[in-house]
Short mmCIF file of C-alpha atoms in Angstrom, two decimals:
data_model
loop_
_atom_site.label_atom_id
_atom_site.label_comp_id
_atom_site.label_asym_id
_atom_site.label_seq_id
_atom_site.Cartn_x
_atom_site.Cartn_y
_atom_site.Cartn_z
CA MET A 4 44.13 0.07 41.85
CA ASN A 5 47.03 0.52 39.46
CA SER A 6 48.35 4.11 39.60
CA SER A 7 48.64 4.45 35.83
CA LEU A 8 45.02 3.40 35.45
CA ILE A 9 43.97 6.07 37.97
CA ILE A 10 45.93 8.72 36.05
CA ASN A 11 44.44 7.63 32.70
CA ASN A 12 40.93 7.63 34.13
CA ALA A 13 41.44 11.09 35.59
CA TYR A 14 42.83 12.35 32.29
CA ASN A 15 39.91 10.93 30.31
CA THR A 16 37.41 12.41 32.76
CA ASN A 17 39.01 15.85 32.51
CA GLN A 18 39.22 15.57 28.74
CA TYR A 19 35.54 14.68 28.53
CA THR A 20 34.58 17.49 30.93
CA GLY A 21 36.59 19.99 28.89
CA ILE A 22 34.92 18.90 25.67
CA LYS A 23 31.50 19.02 27.31
CA ASN A 24 32.06 22.48 28.78
CA ASN A 25 33.76 24.04 25.76
CA ASN A 26 31.52 22.11 23.37
CA PRO A 27 33.94 22.46 20.44
CA SER A 28 32.63 19.49 18.51
CA PHE A 29 30.09 16.73 18.36
CA THR A 30 29.32 13.62 16.36
CA HIS A 31 25.74 13.96 15.21
CA HIS A 32 25.17 10.27 14.69
CA ILE A 33 26.10 7.14 16.59
CA SER A 34 26.14 3.64 15.20
CA LYS A 35 24.47 2.20 18.31
CA SER A 36 21.14 3.36 19.72
CA ASP A 37 19.57 2.58 23.08
CA LEU A 38 16.11 2.46 21.51
CA SER A 39 14.18 -0.78 21.92
CA LYS A 40 13.17 -3.02 19.01
CA LYS A 41 9.60 -1.78 19.40
CA GLN A 42 10.71 1.87 19.17
CA LYS A 43 12.85 1.12 16.12
CA SER A 44 9.90 -0.69 14.53
CA VAL A 45 7.80 2.45 14.99
CA ILE A 46 10.50 4.52 13.25
CA LEU A 47 10.70 2.07 10.35
CA THR A 48 6.91 2.12 10.05
CA THR A 49 6.73 5.92 10.01
CA SER A 50 9.48 5.99 7.36
CA ILE A 51 7.33 3.71 5.20
CA LEU A 52 4.25 5.84 5.87
CA GLY A 53 6.22 8.97 4.99
CA MET A 54 7.13 7.78 1.52
CA THR A 55 3.76 6.12 0.79
CA PRO A 56 1.90 9.31 -0.31
CA VAL A 57 4.76 10.19 -2.66
CA LEU A 58 4.69 6.74 -4.26
CA ALA A 59 0.89 6.90 -4.44
CA VAL A 60 1.00 10.17 -6.40
CA MET A 61 3.63 8.73 -8.75
CA ALA A 62 1.49 5.62 -9.28
CA LYS A 63 -1.65 7.67 -9.87
CA ARG A 64 0.11 9.70 -12.56
CA LYS A 65 0.95 6.46 -14.33
CA GLY A 66 -2.72 5.51 -14.37
CA PHE A 67 -2.73 2.91 -11.59
CA ASN A 68 -5.93 2.39 -9.62
CA LEU A 69 -5.24 2.94 -5.91
CA ASN A 70 -8.56 1.61 -4.63
CA PRO A 71 -7.63 -0.68 -1.68
CA ALA A 72 -10.32 -3.23 -2.57
CA ARG A 73 -8.98 -3.50 -6.11
CA LEU A 74 -5.37 -3.64 -4.95
CA LEU A 75 -6.11 -6.69 -2.79
CA LYS A 76 -7.44 -8.49 -5.86
CA THR A 77 -4.43 -7.52 -8.00
CA ASN A 78 -1.36 -9.74 -8.22
CA ILE A 79 1.47 -8.13 -6.21
CA LYS A 80 3.83 -8.22 -9.22
CA ASP A 81 1.37 -5.93 -11.02
CA TRP A 82 1.36 -3.28 -8.28
CA ALA A 83 2.78 0.06 -9.40
CA ILE A 84 5.84 -0.17 -7.16
CA PHE A 85 6.85 -3.57 -8.60
CA LYS A 86 5.78 -3.21 -12.23
CA SER A 87 8.74 -2.56 -14.52
CA GLN A 88 7.28 -3.20 -17.96
CA PRO A 89 6.04 -1.71 -20.18
CA LYS A 90 8.19 1.33 -19.50
CA GLU A 91 5.50 3.91 -20.23
CA ARG A 92 3.24 2.26 -17.63
CA SER A 93 5.86 1.84 -14.89
CA ILE A 94 7.16 4.33 -12.34
CA GLN A 95 10.50 5.79 -13.41
CA PHE A 96 12.91 6.67 -10.61
CA LYS A 97 15.01 9.58 -11.78
CA ALA A 98 16.52 12.39 -9.71
CA PRO A 99 13.26 14.29 -8.89
CA GLN A 100 11.42 11.09 -7.94
CA ILE A 101 14.32 9.85 -5.79
CA MET A 102 14.50 13.18 -3.95
CA ALA A 103 10.74 13.18 -3.31
CA VAL A 104 10.67 9.60 -2.00
CA ALA A 105 13.76 10.23 0.16
CA ALA A 106 12.17 13.37 1.62
CA GLY A 107 9.05 11.41 2.55
CA SER A 108 11.11 8.66 4.17
CA VAL A 109 13.29 11.07 6.16
CA ALA A 110 10.31 13.15 7.29
CA GLY A 111 8.53 10.01 8.44
CA GLY A 112 11.60 8.69 10.23
CA PHE A 113 12.14 12.03 11.96
CA ILE A 114 8.54 12.20 13.16
CA GLY A 115 8.66 8.61 14.40
CA GLY A 116 11.94 9.24 16.18
CA THR A 117 10.63 12.33 17.98
CA LEU A 118 7.56 10.39 19.11
CA VAL A 119 9.40 7.44 20.68
CA ASP A 120 12.72 8.98 21.75
CA LYS A 121 13.77 11.53 24.38
CA LYS A 122 13.41 15.24 23.62
CA SER A 123 17.13 15.63 24.29
CA ASN A 124 17.83 13.67 21.08
CA ILE A 125 15.72 15.82 18.76
CA LYS A 126 18.64 18.04 17.73
CA ALA A 127 20.68 14.94 16.87
CA LYS A 128 17.85 13.82 14.59
CA GLN A 129 17.69 17.27 13.00
CA ARG A 130 21.41 17.12 12.22
CA GLU A 131 21.08 13.60 10.88
CA LEU A 132 18.10 14.64 8.75
CA LEU A 133 20.27 17.25 7.05
CA ASN A 134 23.11 14.79 6.65
CA GLN A 135 20.88 12.13 5.11
CA MET A 136 19.03 14.42 2.70
CA LEU A 137 22.05 16.43 1.64
CA GLY A 138 25.01 14.14 2.17
CA ASN A 139 23.51 10.75 1.42
CA VAL A 140 20.88 11.66 -1.17
CA ALA A 141 21.01 15.07 -2.87
CA VAL A 142 24.75 15.45 -3.56
CA PRO A 143 25.35 11.82 -4.65
CA VAL A 144 22.21 11.87 -6.81
CA ALA A 145 23.39 15.10 -8.45
CA CYS A 146 26.87 13.66 -9.09
CA VAL A 147 25.72 10.32 -10.44
CA GLY A 148 22.73 11.72 -12.31
CA SER A 149 24.65 14.47 -14.10
CA GLY A 150 27.54 12.12 -14.84
CA ALA A 151 25.20 9.50 -16.26
CA TYR A 152 23.51 12.15 -18.41
CA PHE A 153 26.78 13.25 -20.03
CA TYR A 154 28.10 9.69 -20.31
CA GLU A 155 24.99 8.68 -22.26
CA LYS A 156 25.84 11.26 -24.94
CA TYR A 157 29.19 9.64 -25.66
CA ALA A 158 28.41 6.06 -24.62
CA ASP A 159 28.56 4.62 -28.16
CA LYS A 160 31.94 6.18 -28.93
CA ILE A 161 33.41 5.09 -25.61
CA GLU A 162 32.09 1.53 -25.80
CA ASN A 163 33.13 1.10 -29.44
CA PHE A 164 36.65 2.13 -28.44
CA MET A 165 36.94 -0.89 -26.12
CA PRO A 166 38.91 -3.88 -27.53
CA GLN A 167 36.90 -6.88 -28.69
CA ILE A 168 37.79 -10.54 -29.11
CA LYS A 169 37.09 -11.92 -32.58
CA SER A 170 35.03 -15.04 -32.23
CA GLU A 171 31.51 -16.27 -32.96
CA LYS A 172 31.36 -18.42 -29.83
CA LYS A 173 28.61 -17.44 -27.43
CA PRO A 174 30.84 -17.14 -24.29
CA VAL A 175 33.18 -14.81 -26.18
CA LYS A 176 30.28 -12.67 -27.37
CA ILE A 177 29.08 -12.35 -23.79
CA LEU A 178 32.60 -11.42 -22.68
CA ASN A 179 32.77 -8.74 -25.40
CA GLN A 180 29.54 -7.21 -24.12
CA VAL A 181 30.95 -7.16 -20.60
CA ILE A 182 34.15 -5.47 -21.82
CA LYS A 183 32.08 -2.78 -23.55
CA LYS A 184 30.31 -2.00 -20.29
CA VAL A 185 33.52 -1.63 -18.24
CA PRO A 186 33.72 2.18 -18.76
CA ASN A 187 30.07 2.41 -17.75
CA ALA A 188 30.69 0.56 -14.49
CA VAL A 189 33.92 2.42 -13.69
CA THR A 190 32.28 5.80 -14.34
CA THR A 191 29.27 4.95 -12.19
CA LEU A 192 31.35 3.74 -9.24
CA GLY A 193 33.73 6.68 -9.56
CA LEU A 194 30.92 9.23 -9.56
CA LEU A 195 29.25 7.48 -6.64
CA GLY A 196 32.49 7.59 -4.64
CA VAL A 197 32.90 11.31 -5.38
CA GLY A 198 29.26 11.92 -4.47
CA ILE A 199 29.54 10.12 -1.13
CA TYR A 200 32.74 11.99 -0.25
CA LEU A 201 31.43 15.42 -1.27
CA GLY A 202 28.06 14.79 0.32
CA ASN A 203 29.64 13.98 3.66
CA LYS A 204 31.88 17.06 3.52
CA VAL A 205 29.07 19.41 2.45
CA SER A 206 26.61 18.18 5.09
CA ASN A 207 29.25 18.43 7.83
CA PHE A 208 30.17 21.96 6.71
CA ILE A 209 26.56 23.16 6.70
CA ASN A 210 25.87 21.57 10.09
CA GLU A 211 28.94 23.37 11.46
CA ILE A 212 27.60 26.70 10.18
CA ILE A 213 24.12 26.09 11.60
CA TYR A 214 25.23 24.86 15.01
CA ASN A 215 28.52 26.79 15.21
CA LYS A 216 30.35 23.65 16.29
CA LYS A 217 32.80 21.38 14.58
CA VAL A 218 31.21 18.21 13.26
CA GLU A 219 33.14 14.98 13.35
CA ARG A 220 31.06 12.51 11.39
CA ASN A 221 32.96 10.04 9.23
CA ILE A 222 31.45 7.93 6.47
CA LYS A 223 30.09 4.66 7.86
CA ALA A 224 29.00 1.41 6.23
CA SER A 225 25.32 2.32 6.69
CA ASP A 226 25.88 5.45 4.57
CA PHE A 227 26.38 3.29 1.50
CA ALA A 228 22.95 1.65 1.70
CA PRO A 229 20.99 4.65 0.35
CA HIS A 230 23.38 4.85 -2.60
CA VAL A 231 21.79 1.75 -4.09
CA ASP A 232 19.32 4.25 -5.53
CA ASP A 233 22.15 6.18 -7.22
CA LEU A 234 23.48 3.01 -8.83
CA CYS A 235 20.00 2.05 -9.98
CA MET A 236 19.35 5.55 -11.33
CA ALA A 237 22.66 5.55 -13.20
CA MET A 238 21.94 2.12 -14.67
CA THR A 239 18.50 3.30 -15.74
CA MET A 240 19.82 6.49 -17.35
CA MET A 241 22.74 4.76 -19.06
CA ASN A 242 20.68 1.80 -20.20
CA GLU A 243 17.22 3.22 -20.78
CA ASP A 244 16.13 0.33 -23.01
CA SER A 245 17.39 -2.37 -20.67
CA ILE A 246 14.70 -4.51 -19.00
CA PHE A 247 17.21 -5.46 -16.30
CA ALA A 248 17.82 -1.80 -15.40
CA SER A 249 14.09 -1.16 -15.21
CA ARG A 250 13.59 -4.12 -12.89
CA ILE A 251 16.54 -3.29 -10.65
CA ALA A 252 15.10 0.21 -10.16
CA ARG A 253 12.30 -1.38 -8.09
CA ILE A 254 14.85 -1.62 -5.25
CA ILE A 255 15.04 2.16 -4.90
CA PRO A 256 12.08 2.67 -2.49
CA LEU A 257 13.44 -0.09 -0.24
CA ALA A 258 16.92 1.50 -0.24
CA LEU A 259 15.44 4.89 0.62
CA LEU A 260 13.99 3.54 3.85
CA VAL A 261 17.54 3.60 5.24
CA PRO A 262 17.96 7.42 5.45
CA GLY A 263 14.56 7.72 7.15
CA TYR A 264 15.38 5.01 9.67
CA GLN A 265 18.86 6.42 10.37
CA THR A 266 17.34 9.85 10.97
CA GLY A 267 14.83 8.45 13.43
CA ILE A 268 17.31 6.48 15.54
CA ALA A 269 19.98 9.22 15.69
CA GLN A 270 20.92 10.19 19.25
CA GLU A 271 23.34 12.55 20.96
CA HIS A 272 26.74 10.98 21.56
#
């Protein structure tokens, strides 16, 4: 065997042993899991089951009949979770509703994960639960929601300040509408970026305090999936009368399955 390879292997082994013994840090989530497809299916199912009671309560408050026999006879597009119009009869996903649905999903994913995975991975799931609820949901929702609230107050002034092309042609009119919405889009994306960054930092900091170890968890592609809800919420708050925004908000429950699933599959690295 090559001598340099032996030295490198020895160094890596000692480095790993030192980290393991001193335990100065950990990554409380890994992108790959050794769980089987069946185990992951259980976690996804429990995430769905976790958010179902929350959605049921929200639907009941809007006057929907939850009798299973009646639901089977109702067109799917008229189910509470899919119905977007009229607004007063549809479920509105604002900050409190998003937090409640996310909590149900994460609780379900955590329970499913503890049922199908090794006990040695429970702490990893606990850390990921905190990261998902705080870092991927609560902080970004607070940033985007509060930003959208204040933007709405000055939306008319901001949009009227945008330059417009003088023309009666339909394509130009459409372009003018798009130009007016540029500040809206930039603000939403900016707030979402800030929320993701702060959420990751805050959740890592709190995990470090709780476990007295340095956390090294960087933002991953999967972290952006739950933030579909933030975009939808911002669109809904900034465009309350928009049918498109109301319809796009139906994606929120689907997006919030991600934090529950990620919590359930989390394992020690």
